[in-house]
Amino acid sequence: MNMIEEAARKIESMEVRGAARIARFAAETLKEYAKSVKTNFDEEMRRASERLMNTRPTAVSLFNAINYVMSYSGESDEEKRESLIKRAEEFIEWVDTAREKIGRIGAKRIMDGSTVMTHCNSSAALSVIKHAFDEGKDIRVIATESRPRHQGYLTTKELADYGIDVTLIVDSAVRYFMKEVDVVVVGADTITVNGALINKIGTSQIALAAKEARVPFMVAAETYKFSPKTLLGELVVIEERDAREVIDGELLDHPKVTVRNPAFDVTPRDYIDLIITEIGAIPPEMAYIVIRDHLGYREFGGEEITLSPEHYD
Ligand SMILES: O=P(O)(O)OC[C@H]1O[C@H](OP(=O)(O)O)[C@H](O)[C@@H]1O
């Protein structure tokens, strides 16, 4: 199995998961692959990038990462390789520095003595929580289990190992516990042009319960999680995963039973107080500006939507 196929399967099986991690991993993989390509550079890289792109359809971070890396330039294969490697390294640094900045900005919104609820396992959301803790704030976290893949266990362990008190709850207990919560912080797989959030299934129910209880709902999202394609009218595809992630046993084979397993849901912008990005804390209504002015794209209407390198300054 070649390097690309192996990487693609790791993303599909969620051995490598999380919107930021899959984007970083794709950039890293393309960089390594580029080093090994001997001939037909453009064609080889195009095929590799397509395979990686088709692994998980919802997180736009993957699309943005691949597009960024694949916007290499140069005449000879050697020049192209160099350009691609440089772009991959830029993207990887973008991932690493953005998370840190988001942590610093978002932590200011978490008050001393707060109970913070989070869902799934988001490196950006956890950066906010850890920064607040590092600032000496006395905080407690309520983490959802995040069925069916239980990423909440990762969150619980990570935060507890960091020294933070964590209460793990089942997803259906979110509304029951909301009265104890001061702020919700979640991550993002995609932010659309109209400021909607696509994140782990169950996020929109948390937002609903938070709104009812007047608890602020914050999203931690790097700008590469904003979707340029939605500016062109495209809808975000919600990934439906194998039913066997939800149950095993005889119910699966029952002719009258269907098991559905959408991995993500949509939270409309009206439920979101703030999106914490590396360029600042913004209202969801600003998503259009982030996509148009910050991410940038070369061509409208055509197939090509390319992130501009200017973001990087
Ligand atoms: O990029 P970071 O903030 O780490 O994670 C963002 C989101 O990616 C995850 O998706 P999955 O577990 O890969 O399906 C979760 O939905 C999480 O909120």
CSV table of C-alpha atoms and ligand atoms in Angstrom, one decimal:
chain,number,residue,atom,x,y,z
A,1,MET,CA,0.0,0.0,0.0
A,2,ASN,CA,1.4,3.4,-0.9
A,3,MET,CA,1.8,6.3,1.5
A,4,ILE,CA,-1.2,8.1,0.2
A,5,GLU,CA,-3.6,5.1,0.5
A,6,GLU,CA,-2.3,4.4,4.0
A,7,ALA,CA,-2.9,8.0,5.0
A,8,ALA,CA,-6.4,8.1,3.4
A,9,ARG,CA,-7.4,5.0,5.3
A,10,LYS,CA,-6.2,6.5,8.6
A,11,ILE,CA,-8.4,9.5,8.1
A,12,GLU,CA,-11.4,7.4,7.0
A,13,SER,CA,-11.2,5.1,9.9
A,14,MET,CA,-10.7,8.1,12.2
A,15,GLU,CA,-7.4,6.8,13.5
A,16,VAL,CA,-6.4,10.4,12.6
A,17,ARG,CA,-9.3,12.6,13.5
A,18,GLY,CA,-10.4,16.1,14.4
A,19,ALA,CA,-10.8,18.8,11.8
A,20,ALA,CA,-7.4,20.5,12.5
A,21,ARG,CA,-5.5,17.2,12.8
A,22,ILE,CA,-6.8,15.8,9.5
A,23,ALA,CA,-5.9,19.0,7.7
A,24,ARG,CA,-2.4,19.1,9.2
A,25,PHE,CA,-2.0,15.4,8.5
A,26,ALA,CA,-3.0,15.8,4.8
A,27,ALA,CA,-0.5,18.7,4.4
A,28,GLU,CA,2.2,16.6,6.0
A,29,THR,CA,1.4,13.6,3.8
A,30,LEU,CA,1.4,15.6,0.6
A,31,LYS,CA,4.7,17.1,1.6
A,32,GLU,CA,6.3,13.7,2.2
A,33,TYR,CA,4.7,12.2,-1.0
A,34,ALA,CA,6.0,15.1,-3.1
A,35,LYS,CA,9.6,14.3,-2.0
A,36,SER,CA,9.2,10.7,-3.4
A,37,VAL,CA,7.6,11.6,-6.7
A,38,LYS,CA,10.1,11.0,-9.5
A,39,THR,CA,8.1,11.9,-12.7
A,40,ASN,CA,4.8,13.4,-13.7
A,41,PHE,CA,4.8,15.7,-10.7
A,42,ASP,CA,1.5,17.5,-11.4
A,43,GLU,CA,-0.4,14.3,-12.3
A,44,GLU,CA,0.9,12.3,-9.3
A,45,MET,CA,0.1,15.1,-6.9
A,46,ARG,CA,-3.3,15.7,-8.3
A,47,ARG,CA,-4.2,12.0,-7.9
A,48,ALA,CA,-2.8,11.9,-4.4
A,49,SER,CA,-4.7,15.1,-3.3
A,50,GLU,CA,-8.0,13.7,-4.8
A,51,ARG,CA,-7.7,10.5,-2.8
A,52,LEU,CA,-7.1,12.5,0.4
A,53,MET,CA,-9.9,14.9,-0.3
A,54,ASN,CA,-12.4,12.1,-0.7
A,55,THR,CA,-11.8,10.7,2.8
A,56,ARG,CA,-14.1,12.8,5.0
A,57,PRO,CA,-16.5,15.1,3.2
A,58,THR,CA,-17.7,17.5,6.0
A,59,ALA,CA,-14.6,19.2,7.5
A,60,VAL,CA,-13.6,22.0,5.2
A,61,SER,CA,-10.3,22.2,6.9
A,62,LEU,CA,-9.2,19.2,4.8
A,63,PHE,CA,-10.3,20.9,1.6
A,64,ASN,CA,-8.6,24.1,2.6
A,65,ALA,CA,-5.4,22.4,3.6
A,66,ILE,CA,-5.2,20.4,0.3
A,67,ASN,CA,-6.0,23.5,-1.8
A,68,TYR,CA,-3.4,25.5,0.0
A,69,VAL,CA,-0.7,23.0,-0.5
A,70,MET,CA,-1.7,22.2,-4.1
A,71,SER,CA,-1.5,25.9,-5.1
A,72,TYR,CA,2.2,25.4,-5.7
A,73,SER,CA,4.0,27.1,-8.6
A,74,GLY,CA,7.2,26.6,-10.6
A,75,GLU,CA,8.4,25.6,-14.1
A,76,SER,CA,10.3,22.4,-13.5
A,77,ASP,CA,9.3,19.5,-11.3
A,78,GLU,CA,12.0,20.4,-8.9
A,79,GLU,CA,10.7,24.0,-8.5
A,80,LYS,CA,7.2,22.7,-8.1
A,81,ARG,CA,8.3,20.3,-5.4
A,82,GLU,CA,10.1,23.0,-3.5
A,83,SER,CA,7.1,25.3,-3.7
A,84,LEU,CA,4.7,22.5,-2.6
A,85,ILE,CA,6.9,21.7,0.4
A,86,LYS,CA,7.1,25.3,1.4
A,87,ARG,CA,3.3,25.7,1.2
A,88,ALA,CA,2.8,22.5,3.2
A,89,GLU,CA,5.1,23.9,5.9
A,90,GLU,CA,3.3,27.2,5.9
A,91,PHE,CA,0.0,25.4,6.4
A,92,ILE,CA,1.3,23.3,9.2
A,93,GLU,CA,2.6,26.4,11.0
A,94,TRP,CA,-0.8,28.1,10.5
A,95,VAL,CA,-2.4,25.1,12.2
A,96,ASP,CA,0.0,25.2,15.1
A,97,THR,CA,0.1,29.0,15.7
A,98,ALA,CA,-3.7,29.5,15.2
A,99,ARG,CA,-4.6,27.1,18.0
A,100,GLU,CA,-2.4,28.9,20.4
A,101,LYS,CA,-3.8,32.3,19.5
A,102,ILE,CA,-7.3,31.0,19.8
A,103,GLY,CA,-6.5,29.7,23.3
A,104,ARG,CA,-5.2,33.1,24.4
A,105,ILE,CA,-8.2,35.1,23.0
A,106,GLY,CA,-10.9,32.7,24.1
A,107,ALA,CA,-9.5,32.3,27.6
A,108,LYS,CA,-10.5,35.9,28.3
A,109,ARG,CA,-14.1,34.9,27.9
A,110,ILE,CA,-13.9,32.3,30.7
A,111,MET,CA,-14.3,33.8,34.1
A,112,ASP,CA,-12.7,32.6,37.3
A,113,GLY,CA,-15.0,30.0,39.0
A,114,SER,CA,-16.7,29.0,35.8
A,115,THR,CA,-18.2,25.7,34.7
A,116,VAL,CA,-17.5,25.1,31.1
A,117,MET,CA,-19.4,22.6,28.9
A,118,THR,CA,-17.7,21.1,25.9
A,119,HIS,CA,-18.6,18.5,23.3
A,120,CYS,CA,-16.6,15.9,21.5
A,121,ASN,CA,-12.8,16.5,21.3
A,122,SER,CA,-11.8,19.8,19.8
A,123,SER,CA,-8.1,20.9,20.0
A,124,ALA,CA,-9.2,24.5,19.5
A,125,ALA,CA,-11.8,24.4,22.3
A,126,LEU,CA,-9.4,22.6,24.6
A,127,SER,CA,-6.8,25.3,23.9
A,128,VAL,CA,-9.2,27.9,25.2
A,129,ILE,CA,-10.0,25.9,28.3
A,130,LYS,CA,-6.4,25.1,29.0
A,131,HIS,CA,-5.3,28.7,28.6
A,132,ALA,CA,-8.0,29.8,31.1
A,133,PHE,CA,-6.7,27.2,33.6
A,134,ASP,CA,-3.1,28.3,32.9
A,135,GLU,CA,-4.1,31.8,33.8
A,136,GLY,CA,-4.9,30.5,37.3
A,137,LYS,CA,-8.7,30.5,36.9
A,138,ASP,CA,-10.5,28.0,39.0
A,139,ILE,CA,-12.6,26.2,36.4
A,140,ARG,CA,-14.5,22.9,36.0
A,141,VAL,CA,-15.5,21.2,32.8
A,142,ILE,CA,-18.5,19.2,31.9
A,143,ALA,CA,-17.7,16.9,28.9
A,144,THR,CA,-20.2,15.0,26.9
A,145,GLU,CA,-19.5,11.4,26.0
A,146,SER,CA,-20.0,12.2,22.3
A,147,ARG,CA,-21.6,9.0,21.0
A,148,PRO,CA,-21.0,6.9,19.0
A,149,ARG,CA,-17.2,7.3,18.9
A,150,HIS,CA,-16.9,8.6,22.4
A,151,GLN,CA,-14.4,11.4,21.7
A,152,GLY,CA,-15.5,12.8,25.0
A,153,TYR,CA,-13.4,10.2,26.7
A,154,LEU,CA,-10.3,11.7,25.0
A,155,THR,CA,-11.4,15.2,26.2
A,156,THR,CA,-12.0,14.0,29.7
A,157,LYS,CA,-8.6,12.3,30.0
A,158,GLU,CA,-6.7,15.1,28.4
A,159,LEU,CA,-8.2,17.8,30.7
A,160,ALA,CA,-8.0,15.6,33.8
A,161,ASP,CA,-4.4,14.8,33.1
A,162,TYR,CA,-3.8,18.6,32.7
A,163,GLY,CA,-5.1,19.0,36.2
A,164,ILE,CA,-8.6,20.3,35.5
A,165,ASP,CA,-11.7,18.8,37.2
A,166,VAL,CA,-13.9,17.2,34.7
A,167,THR,CA,-17.4,15.7,34.9
A,168,LEU,CA,-18.3,13.2,32.2
A,169,ILE,CA,-21.9,13.0,31.2
A,170,VAL,CA,-24.0,11.1,28.6
A,171,ASP,CA,-25.1,13.2,25.6
A,172,SER,CA,-28.7,13.1,26.6
A,173,ALA,CA,-27.9,14.7,30.0
A,174,VAL,CA,-26.9,18.1,28.5
A,175,ARG,CA,-30.1,19.9,29.3
A,176,TYR,CA,-30.2,18.4,32.8
A,177,PHE,CA,-26.8,19.9,33.6
A,178,MET,CA,-27.1,23.2,31.7
A,179,LYS,CA,-28.2,25.1,34.8
A,180,GLU,CA,-24.8,24.5,36.2
A,181,VAL,CA,-23.0,25.8,33.1
A,182,ASP,CA,-21.6,29.3,32.7
A,183,VAL,CA,-20.3,29.0,29.2
A,184,VAL,CA,-20.2,26.4,26.4
A,185,VAL,CA,-17.1,26.1,24.2
A,186,VAL,CA,-17.1,23.8,21.2
A,187,GLY,CA,-14.9,23.4,18.1
A,188,ALA,CA,-15.9,23.4,14.4
A,189,ASP,CA,-15.6,21.2,11.4
A,190,THR,CA,-16.9,23.9,9.1
A,191,ILE,CA,-18.3,27.5,9.4
A,192,THR,CA,-20.5,28.5,6.5
A,193,VAL,CA,-20.8,31.9,4.8
A,194,ASN,CA,-23.9,32.7,6.8
A,195,GLY,CA,-22.2,31.9,10.1
A,196,ALA,CA,-23.7,28.5,10.7
A,197,LEU,CA,-21.6,25.9,12.5
A,198,ILE,CA,-21.2,22.3,11.4
A,199,ASN,CA,-19.8,20.3,14.3
A,200,LYS,CA,-20.0,16.9,15.9
A,201,ILE,CA,-23.6,15.5,16.0
A,202,GLY,CA,-25.3,16.8,19.2
A,203,THR,CA,-23.8,20.2,19.0
A,204,SER,CA,-27.0,21.9,17.9
A,205,GLN,CA,-28.9,20.4,20.8
A,206,ILE,CA,-26.4,21.8,23.2
A,207,ALA,CA,-26.8,25.2,21.5
A,208,LEU,CA,-30.5,24.9,21.9
A,209,ALA,CA,-30.3,24.1,25.6
A,210,ALA,CA,-27.7,26.9,26.1
A,211,LYS,CA,-30.0,29.5,24.5
A,212,GLU,CA,-32.9,28.4,26.6
A,213,ALA,CA,-30.8,28.8,29.7
A,214,ARG,CA,-29.1,32.0,28.5
A,215,VAL,CA,-25.7,30.4,28.6
A,216,PRO,CA,-23.2,31.9,26.2
A,217,PHE,CA,-22.3,29.5,23.4
A,218,MET,CA,-18.8,30.0,21.9
A,219,VAL,CA,-17.1,28.3,19.0
A,220,ALA,CA,-13.3,27.9,18.7
A,221,ALA,CA,-12.5,27.8,15.0
A,222,GLU,CA,-9.3,28.6,13.0
A,223,THR,CA,-10.0,30.6,9.9
A,224,TYR,CA,-9.2,27.6,7.7
A,225,LYS,CA,-12.4,26.1,9.0
A,226,PHE,CA,-14.4,28.7,7.1
A,227,SER,CA,-15.8,27.4,3.9
A,228,PRO,CA,-15.1,29.3,0.7
A,229,LYS,CA,-17.3,26.9,-1.2
A,230,THR,CA,-20.4,28.1,0.7
A,231,LEU,CA,-19.8,31.5,-0.8
A,232,LEU,CA,-20.4,29.9,-4.1
A,233,GLY,CA,-23.7,28.5,-2.9
A,234,GLU,CA,-22.5,25.0,-2.1
A,235,LEU,CA,-24.1,23.1,0.7
A,236,VAL,CA,-22.0,21.3,3.3
A,237,VAL,CA,-22.2,17.5,2.9
A,238,ILE,CA,-23.0,15.9,6.3
A,239,GLU,CA,-21.0,12.6,6.5
A,240,GLU,CA,-23.1,9.6,7.5
A,241,ARG,CA,-20.9,6.8,8.9
A,242,ASP,CA,-21.4,3.1,9.2
A,243,ALA,CA,-24.3,1.9,11.4
A,244,ARG,CA,-22.0,-0.5,13.1
A,245,GLU,CA,-20.5,2.5,14.9
A,246,VAL,CA,-23.8,2.9,16.7
A,247,ILE,CA,-24.8,-0.7,17.5
A,248,ASP,CA,-23.9,-4.3,16.7
A,249,GLY,CA,-26.1,-7.3,17.0
A,250,GLU,CA,-29.3,-8.5,15.6
A,251,LEU,CA,-31.1,-5.2,15.3
A,252,LEU,CA,-28.7,-4.3,12.5
A,253,ASP,CA,-30.1,-7.2,10.4
A,254,HIS,CA,-33.8,-6.7,11.2
A,255,PRO,CA,-35.6,-5.9,7.9
A,256,LYS,CA,-37.7,-3.2,9.6
A,257,VAL,CA,-34.9,-1.4,11.3
A,258,THR,CA,-32.7,1.4,9.8
A,259,VAL,CA,-29.9,2.8,11.9
A,260,ARG,CA,-28.7,6.2,10.9
A,261,ASN,CA,-25.3,7.7,11.9
A,262,PRO,CA,-24.8,11.3,10.8
A,263,ALA,CA,-21.4,12.4,12.2
A,264,PHE,CA,-22.3,16.2,12.3
A,265,ASP,CA,-25.1,18.6,12.6
A,266,VAL,CA,-25.8,22.2,11.8
A,267,THR,CA,-26.1,25.0,14.4
A,268,PRO,CA,-27.7,28.1,13.0
A,269,ARG,CA,-25.8,31.4,13.7
A,270,ASP,CA,-28.6,32.7,15.9
A,271,TYR,CA,-27.4,30.3,18.6
A,272,ILE,CA,-23.8,31.3,18.5
A,273,ASP,CA,-22.6,34.2,20.6
A,274,LEU,CA,-19.0,34.4,19.4
A,275,ILE,CA,-16.6,32.5,17.1
A,276,ILE,CA,-13.0,32.6,18.5
A,277,THR,CA,-10.6,32.7,15.6
A,278,GLU,CA,-6.8,33.4,15.5
A,279,ILE,CA,-7.6,36.8,14.0
A,280,GLY,CA,-10.0,37.7,16.8
A,281,ALA,CA,-13.3,37.0,18.5
A,282,ILE,CA,-16.0,37.6,15.9
A,283,PRO,CA,-19.8,37.4,15.7
A,284,PRO,CA,-21.0,34.6,13.3
A,285,GLU,CA,-22.3,37.3,10.9
A,286,MET,CA,-18.7,38.1,10.1
A,287,ALA,CA,-18.1,34.7,8.4
A,288,TYR,CA,-18.6,36.3,5.0
A,289,ILE,CA,-15.9,38.8,5.7
A,290,VAL,CA,-13.5,36.1,6.9
A,291,ILE,CA,-14.0,34.1,3.7
A,292,ARG,CA,-13.9,37.1,1.3
A,293,ASP,CA,-11.1,39.2,2.8
A,294,HIS,CA,-9.1,36.9,4.9
A,295,LEU,CA,-9.0,33.5,3.2
A,296,GLY,CA,-9.3,34.9,-0.3
A,297,TYR,CA,-9.7,33.0,-3.5
A,298,ARG,CA,-8.4,33.4,-7.0
A,299,GLU,CA,-11.4,32.6,-9.0
A,300,PHE,CA,-15.1,33.0,-8.6
A,301,GLY,CA,-17.5,30.7,-10.2
A,302,GLY,CA,-15.0,28.3,-11.6
A,303,GLU,CA,-13.8,25.1,-9.9
A,304,GLU,CA,-10.8,26.8,-8.4
A,305,ILE,CA,-11.1,28.4,-5.0
A,306,THR,CA,-7.7,28.9,-3.6
A,307,LEU,CA,-6.7,30.2,-0.2
A,308,SER,CA,-4.4,33.2,-0.6
A,309,PRO,CA,-1.0,33.2,1.2
A,310,GLU,CA,-1.7,36.7,2.6
A,311,HIS,CA,-3.5,35.2,5.5
A,312,TYR,CA,-0.2,34.3,6.9
A,313,ASP,CA,1.0,37.7,7.9
B,1,LIG,O1,-10.0,20.8,14.8
B,1,LIG,P1,-10.4,20.5,16.2
B,1,LIG,O2,-10.8,21.7,17.0
B,1,LIG,O3,-9.4,19.6,16.9
B,1,LIG,O4,-11.8,19.6,16.2
B,1,LIG,C1,-12.9,20.1,15.5
B,1,LIG,C2,-14.0,19.0,15.4
B,1,LIG,O5,-13.5,17.9,14.7
B,1,LIG,C3,-14.1,16.7,15.3
B,1,LIG,O6,-14.6,15.9,14.3
B,1,LIG,P2,-14.2,14.3,14.3
B,1,LIG,O7,-14.1,13.8,15.7
B,1,LIG,O8,-13.0,14.2,13.4
B,1,LIG,O9,-15.4,13.7,13.6
B,1,LIG,C4,-15.2,17.3,16.2
B,1,LIG,O10,-16.4,17.5,15.5
B,1,LIG,C5,-14.5,18.5,16.7
B,1,LIG,O11,-15.4,19.4,17.3
